[in-house]
Structures are given as structure tokens and as C-alpha cells.
mmCIF file of C-alpha atoms in Angstrom:
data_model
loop_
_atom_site.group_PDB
_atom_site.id
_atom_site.type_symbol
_atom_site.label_atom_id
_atom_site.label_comp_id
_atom_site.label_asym_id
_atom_site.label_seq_id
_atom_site.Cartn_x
_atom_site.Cartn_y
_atom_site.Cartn_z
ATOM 1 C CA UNK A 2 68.806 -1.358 -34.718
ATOM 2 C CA UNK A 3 65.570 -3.274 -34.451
ATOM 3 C CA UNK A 4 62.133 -1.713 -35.827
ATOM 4 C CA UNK A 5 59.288 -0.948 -33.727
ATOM 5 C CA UNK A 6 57.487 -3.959 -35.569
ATOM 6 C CA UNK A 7 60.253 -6.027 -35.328
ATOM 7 C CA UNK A 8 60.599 -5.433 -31.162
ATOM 8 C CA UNK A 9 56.707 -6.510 -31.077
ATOM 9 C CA UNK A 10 55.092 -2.906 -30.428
ATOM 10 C CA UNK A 11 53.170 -2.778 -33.105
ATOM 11 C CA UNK A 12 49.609 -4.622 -32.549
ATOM 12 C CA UNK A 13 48.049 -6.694 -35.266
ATOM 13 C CA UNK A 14 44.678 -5.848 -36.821
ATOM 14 C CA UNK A 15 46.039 -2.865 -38.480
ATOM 15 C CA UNK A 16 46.781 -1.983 -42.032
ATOM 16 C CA UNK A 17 49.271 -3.936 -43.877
ATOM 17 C CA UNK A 18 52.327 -2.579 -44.587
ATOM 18 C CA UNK A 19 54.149 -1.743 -47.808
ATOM 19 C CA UNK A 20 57.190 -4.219 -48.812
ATOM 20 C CA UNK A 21 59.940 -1.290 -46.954
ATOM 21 C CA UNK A 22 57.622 -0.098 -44.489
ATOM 22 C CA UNK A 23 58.934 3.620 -45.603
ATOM 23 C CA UNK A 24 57.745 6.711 -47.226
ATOM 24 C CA UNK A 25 59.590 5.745 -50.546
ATOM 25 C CA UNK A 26 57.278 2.424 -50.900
ATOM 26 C CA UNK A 27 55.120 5.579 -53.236
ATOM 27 C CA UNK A 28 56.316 4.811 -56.291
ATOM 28 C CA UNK A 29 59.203 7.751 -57.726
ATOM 29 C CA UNK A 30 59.787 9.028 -54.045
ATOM 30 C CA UNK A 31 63.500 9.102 -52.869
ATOM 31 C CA UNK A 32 64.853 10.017 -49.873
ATOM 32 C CA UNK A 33 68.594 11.292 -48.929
ATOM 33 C CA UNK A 34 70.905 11.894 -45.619
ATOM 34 C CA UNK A 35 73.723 14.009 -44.854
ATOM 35 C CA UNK A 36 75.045 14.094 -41.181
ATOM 36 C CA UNK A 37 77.512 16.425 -39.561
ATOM 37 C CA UNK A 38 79.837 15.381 -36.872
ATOM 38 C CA UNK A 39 82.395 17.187 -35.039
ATOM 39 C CA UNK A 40 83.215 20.190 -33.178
ATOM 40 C CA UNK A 41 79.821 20.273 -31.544
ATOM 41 C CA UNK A 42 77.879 19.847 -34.431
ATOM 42 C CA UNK A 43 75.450 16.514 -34.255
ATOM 43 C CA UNK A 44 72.836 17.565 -36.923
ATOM 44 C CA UNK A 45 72.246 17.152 -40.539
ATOM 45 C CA UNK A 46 69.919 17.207 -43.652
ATOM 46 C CA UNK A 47 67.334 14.985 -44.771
ATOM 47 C CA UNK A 48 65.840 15.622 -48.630
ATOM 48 C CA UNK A 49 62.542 14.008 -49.845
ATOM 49 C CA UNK A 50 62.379 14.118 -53.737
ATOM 50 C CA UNK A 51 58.204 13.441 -54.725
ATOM 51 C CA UNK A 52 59.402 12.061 -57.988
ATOM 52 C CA UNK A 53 62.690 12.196 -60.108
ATOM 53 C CA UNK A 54 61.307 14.652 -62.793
ATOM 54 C CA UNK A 55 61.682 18.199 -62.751
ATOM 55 C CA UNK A 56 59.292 19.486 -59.713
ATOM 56 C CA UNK A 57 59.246 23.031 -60.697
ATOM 57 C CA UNK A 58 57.982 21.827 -64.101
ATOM 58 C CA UNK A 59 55.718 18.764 -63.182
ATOM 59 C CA UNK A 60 54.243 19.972 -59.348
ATOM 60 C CA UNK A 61 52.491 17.372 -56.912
ATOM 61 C CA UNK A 62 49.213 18.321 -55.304
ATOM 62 C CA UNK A 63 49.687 18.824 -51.757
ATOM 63 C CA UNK A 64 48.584 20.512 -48.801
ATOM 64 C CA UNK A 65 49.746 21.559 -45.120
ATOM 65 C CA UNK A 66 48.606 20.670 -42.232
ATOM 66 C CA UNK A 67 49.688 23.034 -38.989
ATOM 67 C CA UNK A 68 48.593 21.395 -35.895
ATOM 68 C CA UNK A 69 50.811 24.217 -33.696
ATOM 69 C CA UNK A 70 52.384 27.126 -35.245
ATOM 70 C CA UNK A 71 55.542 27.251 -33.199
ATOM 71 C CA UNK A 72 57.699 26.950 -36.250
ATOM 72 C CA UNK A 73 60.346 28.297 -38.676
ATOM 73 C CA UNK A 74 59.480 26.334 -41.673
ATOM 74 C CA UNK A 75 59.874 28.027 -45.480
ATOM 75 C CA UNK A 76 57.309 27.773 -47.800
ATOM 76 C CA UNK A 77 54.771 26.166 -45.925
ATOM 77 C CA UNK A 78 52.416 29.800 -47.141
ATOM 78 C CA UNK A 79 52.251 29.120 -50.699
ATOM 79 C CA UNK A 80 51.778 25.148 -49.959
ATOM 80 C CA UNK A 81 48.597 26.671 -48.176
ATOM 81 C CA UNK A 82 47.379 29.088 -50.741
ATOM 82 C CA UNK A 83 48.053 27.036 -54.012
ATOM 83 C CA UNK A 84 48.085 23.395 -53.096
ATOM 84 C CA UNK A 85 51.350 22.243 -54.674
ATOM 85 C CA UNK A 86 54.990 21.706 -53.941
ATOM 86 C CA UNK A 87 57.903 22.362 -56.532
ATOM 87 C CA UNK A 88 61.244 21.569 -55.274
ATOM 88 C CA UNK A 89 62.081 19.084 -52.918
ATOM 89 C CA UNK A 90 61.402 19.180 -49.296
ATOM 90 C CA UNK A 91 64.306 19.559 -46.790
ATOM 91 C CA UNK A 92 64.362 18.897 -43.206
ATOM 92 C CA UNK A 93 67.327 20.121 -40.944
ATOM 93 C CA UNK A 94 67.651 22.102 -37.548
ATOM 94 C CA UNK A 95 66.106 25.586 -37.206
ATOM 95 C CA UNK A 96 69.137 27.972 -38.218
ATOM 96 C CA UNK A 97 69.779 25.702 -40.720
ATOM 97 C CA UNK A 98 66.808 26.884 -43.377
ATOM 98 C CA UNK A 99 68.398 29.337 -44.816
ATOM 99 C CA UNK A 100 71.281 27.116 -46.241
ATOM 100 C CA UNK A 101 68.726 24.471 -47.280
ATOM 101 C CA UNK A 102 66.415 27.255 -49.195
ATOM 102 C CA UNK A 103 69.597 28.764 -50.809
ATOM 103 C CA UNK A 104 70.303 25.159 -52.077
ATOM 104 C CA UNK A 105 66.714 24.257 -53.407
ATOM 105 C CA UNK A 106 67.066 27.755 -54.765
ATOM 106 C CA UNK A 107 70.048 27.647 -56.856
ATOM 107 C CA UNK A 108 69.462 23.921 -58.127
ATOM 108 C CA UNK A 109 65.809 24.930 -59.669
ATOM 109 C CA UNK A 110 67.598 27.919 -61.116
ATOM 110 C CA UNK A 111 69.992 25.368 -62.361
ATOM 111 C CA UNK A 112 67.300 23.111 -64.116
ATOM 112 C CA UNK A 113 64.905 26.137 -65.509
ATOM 113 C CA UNK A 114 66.841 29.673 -65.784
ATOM 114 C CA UNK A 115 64.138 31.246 -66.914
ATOM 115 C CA UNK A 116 63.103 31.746 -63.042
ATOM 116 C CA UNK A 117 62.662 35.001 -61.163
ATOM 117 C CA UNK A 118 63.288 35.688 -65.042
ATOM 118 C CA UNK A 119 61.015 34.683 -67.605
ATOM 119 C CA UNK A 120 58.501 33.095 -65.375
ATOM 120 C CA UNK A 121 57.465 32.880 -61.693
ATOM 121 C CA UNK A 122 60.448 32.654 -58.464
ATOM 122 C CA UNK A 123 60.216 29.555 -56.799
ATOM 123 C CA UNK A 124 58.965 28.595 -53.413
ATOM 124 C CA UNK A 125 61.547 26.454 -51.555
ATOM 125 C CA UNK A 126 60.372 24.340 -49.150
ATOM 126 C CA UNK A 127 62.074 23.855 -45.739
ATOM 127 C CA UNK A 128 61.027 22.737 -42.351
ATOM 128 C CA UNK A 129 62.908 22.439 -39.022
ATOM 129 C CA UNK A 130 62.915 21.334 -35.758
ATOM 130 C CA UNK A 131 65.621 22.921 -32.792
ATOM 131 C CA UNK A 132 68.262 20.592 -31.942
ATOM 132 C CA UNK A 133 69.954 22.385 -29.847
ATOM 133 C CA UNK A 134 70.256 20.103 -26.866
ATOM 134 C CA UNK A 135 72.552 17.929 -28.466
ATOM 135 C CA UNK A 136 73.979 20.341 -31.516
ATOM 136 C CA UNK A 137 75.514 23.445 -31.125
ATOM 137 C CA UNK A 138 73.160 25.317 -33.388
ATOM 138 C CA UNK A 139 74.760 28.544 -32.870
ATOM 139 C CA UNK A 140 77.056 26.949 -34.697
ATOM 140 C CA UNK A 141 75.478 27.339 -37.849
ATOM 141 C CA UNK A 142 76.638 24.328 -39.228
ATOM 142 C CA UNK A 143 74.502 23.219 -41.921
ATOM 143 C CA UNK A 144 75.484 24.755 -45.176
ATOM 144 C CA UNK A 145 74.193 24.559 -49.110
ATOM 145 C CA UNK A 146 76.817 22.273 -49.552
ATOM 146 C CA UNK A 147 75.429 19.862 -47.001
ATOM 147 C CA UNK A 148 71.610 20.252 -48.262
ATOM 148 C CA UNK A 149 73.133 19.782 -52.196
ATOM 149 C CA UNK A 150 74.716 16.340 -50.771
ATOM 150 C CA UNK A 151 71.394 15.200 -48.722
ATOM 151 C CA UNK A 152 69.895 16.165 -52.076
ATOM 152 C CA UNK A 153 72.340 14.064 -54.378
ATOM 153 C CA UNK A 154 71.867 11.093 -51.992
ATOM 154 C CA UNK A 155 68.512 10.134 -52.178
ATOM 155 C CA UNK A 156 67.201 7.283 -53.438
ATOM 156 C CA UNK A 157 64.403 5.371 -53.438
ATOM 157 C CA UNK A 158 64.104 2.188 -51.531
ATOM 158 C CA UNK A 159 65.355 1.394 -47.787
ATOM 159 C CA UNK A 160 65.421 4.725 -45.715
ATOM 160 C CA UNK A 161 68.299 4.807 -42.759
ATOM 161 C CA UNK A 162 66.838 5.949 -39.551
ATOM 162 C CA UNK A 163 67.373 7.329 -36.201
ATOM 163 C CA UNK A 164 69.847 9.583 -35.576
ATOM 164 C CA UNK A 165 70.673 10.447 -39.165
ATOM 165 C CA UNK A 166 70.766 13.341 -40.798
ATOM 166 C CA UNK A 167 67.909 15.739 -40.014
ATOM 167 C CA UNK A 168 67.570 13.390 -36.971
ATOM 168 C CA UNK A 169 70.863 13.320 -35.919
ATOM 169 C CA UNK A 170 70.425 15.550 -32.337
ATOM 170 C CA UNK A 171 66.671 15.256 -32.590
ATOM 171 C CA UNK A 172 65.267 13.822 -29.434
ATOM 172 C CA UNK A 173 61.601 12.924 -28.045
ATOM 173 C CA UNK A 174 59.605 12.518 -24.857
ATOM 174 C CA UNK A 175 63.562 11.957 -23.155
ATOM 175 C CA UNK A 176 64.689 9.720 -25.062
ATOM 176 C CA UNK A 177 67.250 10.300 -28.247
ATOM 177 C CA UNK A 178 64.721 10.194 -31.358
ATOM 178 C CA UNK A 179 65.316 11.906 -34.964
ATOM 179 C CA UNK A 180 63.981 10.170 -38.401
ATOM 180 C CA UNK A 181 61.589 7.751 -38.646
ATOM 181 C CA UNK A 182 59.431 5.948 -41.916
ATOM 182 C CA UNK A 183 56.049 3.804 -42.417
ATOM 183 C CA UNK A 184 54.255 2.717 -44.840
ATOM 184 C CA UNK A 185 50.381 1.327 -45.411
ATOM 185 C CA UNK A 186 49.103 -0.732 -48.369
ATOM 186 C CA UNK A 187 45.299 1.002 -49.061
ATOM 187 C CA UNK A 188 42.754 -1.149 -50.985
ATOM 188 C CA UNK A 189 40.395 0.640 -52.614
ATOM 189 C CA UNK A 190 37.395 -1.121 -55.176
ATOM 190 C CA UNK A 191 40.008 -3.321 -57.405
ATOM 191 C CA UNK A 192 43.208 -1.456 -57.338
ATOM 192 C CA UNK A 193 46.205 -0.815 -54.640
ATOM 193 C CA UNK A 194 47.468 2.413 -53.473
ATOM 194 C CA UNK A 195 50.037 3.164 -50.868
ATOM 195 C CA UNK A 196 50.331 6.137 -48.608
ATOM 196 C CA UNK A 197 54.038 6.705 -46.353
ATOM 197 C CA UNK A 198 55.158 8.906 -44.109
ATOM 198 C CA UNK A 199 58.367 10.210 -42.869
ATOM 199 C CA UNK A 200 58.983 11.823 -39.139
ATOM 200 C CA UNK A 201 61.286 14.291 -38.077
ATOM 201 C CA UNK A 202 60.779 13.268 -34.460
ATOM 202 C CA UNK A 203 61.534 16.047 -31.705
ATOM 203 C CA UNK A 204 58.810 16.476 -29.102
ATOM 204 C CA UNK A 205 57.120 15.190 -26.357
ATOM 205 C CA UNK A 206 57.152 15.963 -22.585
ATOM 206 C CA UNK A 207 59.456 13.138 -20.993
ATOM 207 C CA UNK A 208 57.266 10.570 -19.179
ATOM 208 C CA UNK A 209 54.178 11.240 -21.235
ATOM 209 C CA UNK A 210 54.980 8.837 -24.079
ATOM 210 C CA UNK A 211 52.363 5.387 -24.550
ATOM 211 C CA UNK A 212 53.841 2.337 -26.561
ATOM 212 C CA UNK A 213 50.732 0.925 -28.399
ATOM 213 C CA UNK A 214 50.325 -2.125 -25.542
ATOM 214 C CA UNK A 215 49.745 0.735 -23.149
ATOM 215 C CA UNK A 216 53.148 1.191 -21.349
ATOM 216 C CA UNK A 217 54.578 4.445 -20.355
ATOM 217 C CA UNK A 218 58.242 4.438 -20.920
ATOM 218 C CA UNK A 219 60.153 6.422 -18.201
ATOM 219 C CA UNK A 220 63.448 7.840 -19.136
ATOM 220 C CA UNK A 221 64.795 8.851 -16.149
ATOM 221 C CA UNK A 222 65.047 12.326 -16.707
ATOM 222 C CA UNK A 223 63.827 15.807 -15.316
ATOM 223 C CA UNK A 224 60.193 16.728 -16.393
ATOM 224 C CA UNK A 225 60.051 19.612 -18.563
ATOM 225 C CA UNK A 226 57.821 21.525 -20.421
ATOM 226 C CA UNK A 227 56.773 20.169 -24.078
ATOM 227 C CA UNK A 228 58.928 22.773 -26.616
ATOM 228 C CA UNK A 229 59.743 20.168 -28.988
ATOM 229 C CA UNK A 230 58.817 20.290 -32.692
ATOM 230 C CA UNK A 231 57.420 17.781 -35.258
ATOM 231 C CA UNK A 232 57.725 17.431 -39.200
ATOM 232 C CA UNK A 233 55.486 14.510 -40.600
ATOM 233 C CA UNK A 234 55.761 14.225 -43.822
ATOM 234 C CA UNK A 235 53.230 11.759 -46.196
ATOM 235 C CA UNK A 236 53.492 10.527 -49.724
ATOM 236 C CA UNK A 237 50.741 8.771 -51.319
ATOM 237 C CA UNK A 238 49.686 7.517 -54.714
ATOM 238 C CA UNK A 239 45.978 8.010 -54.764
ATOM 239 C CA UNK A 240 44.156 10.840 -56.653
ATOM 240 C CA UNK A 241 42.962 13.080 -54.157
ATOM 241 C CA UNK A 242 41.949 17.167 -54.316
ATOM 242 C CA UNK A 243 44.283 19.679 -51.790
ATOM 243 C CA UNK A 244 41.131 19.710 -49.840
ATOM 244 C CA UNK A 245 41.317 16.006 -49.511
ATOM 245 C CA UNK A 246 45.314 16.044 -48.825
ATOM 246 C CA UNK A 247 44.613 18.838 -45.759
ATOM 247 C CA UNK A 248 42.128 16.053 -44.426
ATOM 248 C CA UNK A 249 44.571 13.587 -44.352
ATOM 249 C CA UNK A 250 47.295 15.637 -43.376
ATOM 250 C CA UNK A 251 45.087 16.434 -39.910
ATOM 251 C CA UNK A 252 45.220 12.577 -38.911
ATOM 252 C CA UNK A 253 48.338 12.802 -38.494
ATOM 253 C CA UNK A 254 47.830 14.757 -35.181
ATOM 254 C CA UNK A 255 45.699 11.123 -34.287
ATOM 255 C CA UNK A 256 48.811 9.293 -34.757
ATOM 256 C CA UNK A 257 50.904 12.150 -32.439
ATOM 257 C CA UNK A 258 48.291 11.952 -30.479
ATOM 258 C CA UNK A 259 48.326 7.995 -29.995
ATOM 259 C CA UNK A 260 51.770 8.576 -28.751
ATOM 260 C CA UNK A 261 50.759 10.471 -25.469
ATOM 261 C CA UNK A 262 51.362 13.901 -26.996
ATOM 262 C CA UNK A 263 49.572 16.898 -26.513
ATOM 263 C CA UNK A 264 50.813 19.661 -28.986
ATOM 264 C CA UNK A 265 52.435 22.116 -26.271
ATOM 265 C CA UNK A 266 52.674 25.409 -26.713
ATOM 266 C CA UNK A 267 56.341 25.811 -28.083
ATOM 267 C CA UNK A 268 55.911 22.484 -30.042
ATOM 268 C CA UNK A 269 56.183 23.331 -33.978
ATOM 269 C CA UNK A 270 54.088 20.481 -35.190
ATOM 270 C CA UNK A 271 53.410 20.244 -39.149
ATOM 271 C CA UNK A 272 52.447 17.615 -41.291
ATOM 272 C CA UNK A 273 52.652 18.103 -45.325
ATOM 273 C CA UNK A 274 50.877 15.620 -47.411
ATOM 274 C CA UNK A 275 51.386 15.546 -51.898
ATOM 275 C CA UNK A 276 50.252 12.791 -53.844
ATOM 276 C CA UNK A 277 52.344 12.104 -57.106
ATOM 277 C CA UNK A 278 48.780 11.552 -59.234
ATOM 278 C CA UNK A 279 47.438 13.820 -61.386
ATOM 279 C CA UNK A 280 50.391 16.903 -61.107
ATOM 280 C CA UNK A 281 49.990 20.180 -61.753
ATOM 281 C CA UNK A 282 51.808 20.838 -64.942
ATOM 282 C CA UNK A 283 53.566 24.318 -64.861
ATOM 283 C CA UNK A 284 53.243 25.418 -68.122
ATOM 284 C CA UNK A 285 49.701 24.092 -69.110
ATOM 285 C CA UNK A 286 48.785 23.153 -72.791
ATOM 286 C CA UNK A 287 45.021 24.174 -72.062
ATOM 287 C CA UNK A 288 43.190 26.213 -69.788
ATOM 288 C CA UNK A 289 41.506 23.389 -68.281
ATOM 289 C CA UNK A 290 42.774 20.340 -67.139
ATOM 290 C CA UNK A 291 41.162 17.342 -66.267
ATOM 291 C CA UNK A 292 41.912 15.548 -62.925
ATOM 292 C CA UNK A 293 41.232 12.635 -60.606
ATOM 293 C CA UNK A 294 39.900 12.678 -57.222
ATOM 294 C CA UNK A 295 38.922 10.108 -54.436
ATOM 295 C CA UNK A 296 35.396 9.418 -53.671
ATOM 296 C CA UNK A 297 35.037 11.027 -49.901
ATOM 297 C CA UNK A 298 32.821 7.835 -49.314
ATOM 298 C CA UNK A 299 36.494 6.159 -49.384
ATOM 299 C CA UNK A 300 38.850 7.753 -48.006
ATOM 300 C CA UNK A 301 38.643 6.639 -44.409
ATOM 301 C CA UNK A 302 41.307 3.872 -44.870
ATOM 302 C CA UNK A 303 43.925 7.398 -45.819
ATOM 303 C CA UNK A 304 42.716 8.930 -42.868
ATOM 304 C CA UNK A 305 43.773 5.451 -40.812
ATOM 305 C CA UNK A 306 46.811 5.042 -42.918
ATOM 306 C CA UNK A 307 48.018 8.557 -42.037
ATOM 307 C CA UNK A 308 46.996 7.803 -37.914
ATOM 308 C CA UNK A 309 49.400 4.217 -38.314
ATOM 309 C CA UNK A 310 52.109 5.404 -40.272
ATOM 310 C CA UNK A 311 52.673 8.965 -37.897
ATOM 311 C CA UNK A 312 52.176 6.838 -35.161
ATOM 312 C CA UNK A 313 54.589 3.762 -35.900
ATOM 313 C CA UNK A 314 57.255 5.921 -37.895
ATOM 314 C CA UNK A 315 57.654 8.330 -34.845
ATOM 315 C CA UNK A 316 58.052 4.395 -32.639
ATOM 316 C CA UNK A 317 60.463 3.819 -35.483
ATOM 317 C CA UNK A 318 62.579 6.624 -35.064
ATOM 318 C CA UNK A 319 62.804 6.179 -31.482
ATOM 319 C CA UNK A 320 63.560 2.259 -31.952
ATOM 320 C CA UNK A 321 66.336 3.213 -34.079
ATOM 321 C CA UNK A 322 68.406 5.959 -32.149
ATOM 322 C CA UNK A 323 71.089 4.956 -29.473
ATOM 323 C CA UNK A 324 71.645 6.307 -26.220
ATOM 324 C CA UNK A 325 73.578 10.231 -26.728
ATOM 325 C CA UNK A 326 74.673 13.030 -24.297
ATOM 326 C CA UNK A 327 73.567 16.130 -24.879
ATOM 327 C CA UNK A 328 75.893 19.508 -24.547
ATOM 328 C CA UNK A 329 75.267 19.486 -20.838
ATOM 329 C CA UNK A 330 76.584 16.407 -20.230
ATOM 330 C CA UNK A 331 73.307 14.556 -19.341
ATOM 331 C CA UNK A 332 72.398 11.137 -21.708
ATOM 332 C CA UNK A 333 69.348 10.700 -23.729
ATOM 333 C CA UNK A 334 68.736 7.585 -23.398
ATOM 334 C CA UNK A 335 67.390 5.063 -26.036
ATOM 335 C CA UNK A 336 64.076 3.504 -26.217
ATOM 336 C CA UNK A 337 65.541 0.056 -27.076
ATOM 337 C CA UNK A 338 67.380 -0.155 -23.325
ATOM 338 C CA UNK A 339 64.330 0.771 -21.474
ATOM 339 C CA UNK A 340 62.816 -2.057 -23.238
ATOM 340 C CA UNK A 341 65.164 -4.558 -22.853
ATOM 341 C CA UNK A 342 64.837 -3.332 -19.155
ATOM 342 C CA UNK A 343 61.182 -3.742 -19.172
ATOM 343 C CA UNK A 344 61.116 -7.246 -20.417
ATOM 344 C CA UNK A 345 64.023 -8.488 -17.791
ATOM 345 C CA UNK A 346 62.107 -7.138 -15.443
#
């Protein structure tokens, strides 16, 4: 399947992109997939690794961003309250986060021992979004076994998406969505930094959504109300303070917003943000450390950065999913066909 860029929806005059246009163009960030098929079950697990150390040990900065609370995330409090992450982050469907925090659990337990021991428990970090039009998520068909095998999977490099993993029975504004990546390239004085994100794509009243040239897409479907959910997800490599990360973590409801959505009220729309600079080491060797941190007199291009890459990765995963039925019989259709309508038209 064809990327937004490549079908000609994004514009020029924007930021330029990173070499794989995807959240693992950060340097150290990986990204894995495991999708379930069968017996109902079209949904999956997607794990984001912020760097290939030990995370409990050596934590990135971060911060959370809630733009509606409609939501069963895990560990999205603590994000809040101490500004860093320290386990991987998991995306699957909604009764899935158990089985995902049992897994990012037992595998930190696995690395240090000493937890819920010796030292602090550790705050596992899940978020979800309900796809239970396609999936049969009474199912309860994501397990720690699937979350351990998104986990083993990732990699850095090219990221598979659409209707993969996480994504797999995630749709948006009618049409069959799920995961979707971006990247910017941010020059700042004399040195490069890059800032991705990653979209678990699942809202959107059908109808409302605007392609970047100002078409409305129409997907032939009932109107309904907007109960979808959202997880953006951003990596970046500049130094920035969890006050800074929250900031950019907001534009990313620019980027939603670009795409004709207005944040209904049973949309669960979150965006987390970490940098890997300057981590938070867990055992300290002094009481003070010293750290980096962006000018605020620069950090407009992050703010755009985060608007583009929400904003094209969301196009992305909507570029890349084919046409599916849902449990009731009825097709979400995919973005690409409407297009290829459009332009025969």
C-alpha cells in the first residue's frame, strides 16, 4: 500500500521528512507488531521501545498529553506526576491492558528483581483504543504472550502499517484505519534533531474527515456519533524539560484537528511525548544532576513537527489499511478506493 506522500496528499512547504518517515527515524527507538487472526479476533499489539537499554534503569523524560479523557489507558498518572516513562509503551484494544501490563510487568521484574522488592514497583504503561466493530473484544483475545511477542519484534527502522497489530480492527472517520508513522527533520542553530510520531488511529465521525487539498472523503456509511479513540505517540531527540514535552504533546490535537476532528465526547484521545536526551537515571550517583533543555525561543518548529507528523501519520494509517467488514457484516471501506474513485471521476 501506497503512503499518503506517495498518493500526493501531502502539500509541499512543510517540514522535511526523516529518511523512513517513521517514529523510529529517533535514534535507539524500535517498534514491534503482533496480530491476531481467527475466530473473531482481528486485533493485536503494537510495542514502542524508547531505546534498547534497560528503561526501568535509564528513564526518558516525557509527558502526557489528554486532549479527552474517555480512556482506559495504564500508567498515563505517574507519566503526569513524575515526567518519565520506564518500560515500554504498548498499544492494543481496550480489554486487552491487562495482558499487556502483566507482560511489561513480569519482563522488568525479569531485568531488575529487586522490584516491588528492594526498590520502587514499576509503572507499566498501556494505552487502548475499542475495536470492537471489527474484533470480538469480548473475546479477550490478547494475552501476555502476544504483548511478550509484539515486544520481542521490534526493531528499529521501517514500521509496517495499517491494519497491523494494535491497528488491526482499528477504524476512522468510516473508513478501515489502525497504525500509522511520520517523521520531521528539525533544524535548530547548527545541529539536526528529529521528532516522530506513531498513531493508533480510531476516531472520527464518518464524513467529517479533510485530506490536506481540502476534500472531504465520503465513505458511504451511516453517520454516527464520534466514540472513537486516539493514541499519538512522539519520539524526539532534542533536550527538552516535561513542561516542554506537555507543550508539544498538545499540538498534536492541531494535527487531529487538521483532519476534521473534533474530540467527541466518547473519543479517548491521548498523545505521550519522551525524548531519549538527557534520561533520568534511576539510581542517581548525586543528588543533583545536570540537564539540557531547549530554548522556548525555539521550539516552534517541535510544536509544527508534532501538528505534521499527527496529521500525516493518522493519513498514513488510513492510506495503508484495505477495505474490511466489520462483525455486522457492513465493509469499512479503504481510503485508497475512494481515491482512486475521486481521481476517475
Amino acid at each position: 500500500m501506497k503512503t499518503a506522500r506517495e498518493l500526493g496528499l501531502i502539500p509541499e512547504g512543510r517540514l522535511e521528512p526523516g529518511p523512513g518517515n517513521a517514529i523510529t527515524d529517533v535514534a535507539g527507538v524500535a517498534v514491534g507488531h503482533r496480530s491476531l487472526r481467527g475466530e473473531g479476533l482481528f486485533t493485536g499489539v503494537t510495542a514502542i521501545v524508547a531505546h534498547p537499554g534497560d528503561l526501568f534503569r535509564v528513564k526518558p523524560r516525557a509527558a502526557v498529553e489528554v486532549v479527552n479523557g474517555f480512556g482506559k489507558s495504564a500508567g498515563l498518572m505517574q507519566v503526569a506526576e513524575l515526567g518519565t516513562i520506564e518500560t515500554p509503551i504498548l498499544l492494543t484494544n481496550t480489554f486487552g491492558v491487562a495482558a499487556c501490563t502483566e507482560a511489561l510487568i513480569r519482563r522488568a521484574i525479569a531485568a531488575n528483581p529487586a522490584i516491588g522488592r528492594k526498590t520502587s514497583t514499576v509503572n507499566a504503561l498501556v494505552c487502548e483504543c475499542n475495536d470492537g466493530s471489527i474484533n470480538d473484544i469480548q473475546a479477550l483475545g490478547v494475552t501476555p504472550a502476544d504483548a511478550e511477542a509484539a515486544l520481542d519484534a521490534a526493531r528499529p527502522g521501517p514500521v509496517e502499517q495499517g491494519a497491523v497489530g494494535a491497528g488491526s480492527g482499528m477504524t476512522a472517520f468510516g473508513f478501515k484505519a489502525g497504525i500509522g508513522t511520520a517523521s520531521r527533520l528539525m533544524r535548530i542553530g547548527k545541529r539536526d534533531f528529529m521528532l516522530g510520531t506513531l498513531v493508533l488511529a480510531n476516531f472520527g465521525a464518518a464524513g467529517d474527515l479533510v485530506l490536506p487539498d481540502g476534500r472531504r472523503p465520503d465513505p458511504r456509511v451511516p453517520a454516527s456519533p464520534e466514540r472513537g479513540s486516539v493514541i499519538v505517540v512522539m519520539a524526539t531527540d532534542l533536550p527538552l524539560g516535561d513542561r516542554q514535552l506537555q507543550r508539544v504533546a498538545r499540538r498534536g490535537g492541531a494535527g487531529l484537528a487538521r483532519l476534521g476532528a473534533f474530540w467527541g465526547h466518547g473519543s479517548g484521545d491521548v498523545v505521550l511525548c519522551f525524548t531519549t536526551a538527557d534520561p533520568v537515571e534511576h539510581d542517581p550517583a548525586a543528588p543533583v544532576a545536570m540537564q539540557q533543555r531547549l530554548s522556548d525561543s525555539y521550539i516552534d518548529i517541535a510544536f509544527r513537527a508534532a501538528a505534521e507528523t499527527t496529521q500525516e501519520a493518522v493519513l498514513n494509517a488510513l492510506c495503508a489499511a484495505p477495505a474490511t467488514p466489520a462483525r455486522s457484516g457492513r465493509i469499512y471501506p479503504a481510503l485508497t478506493d475512494w481515491l482512486k474513485e475521486s481521481s476517475a471521476a
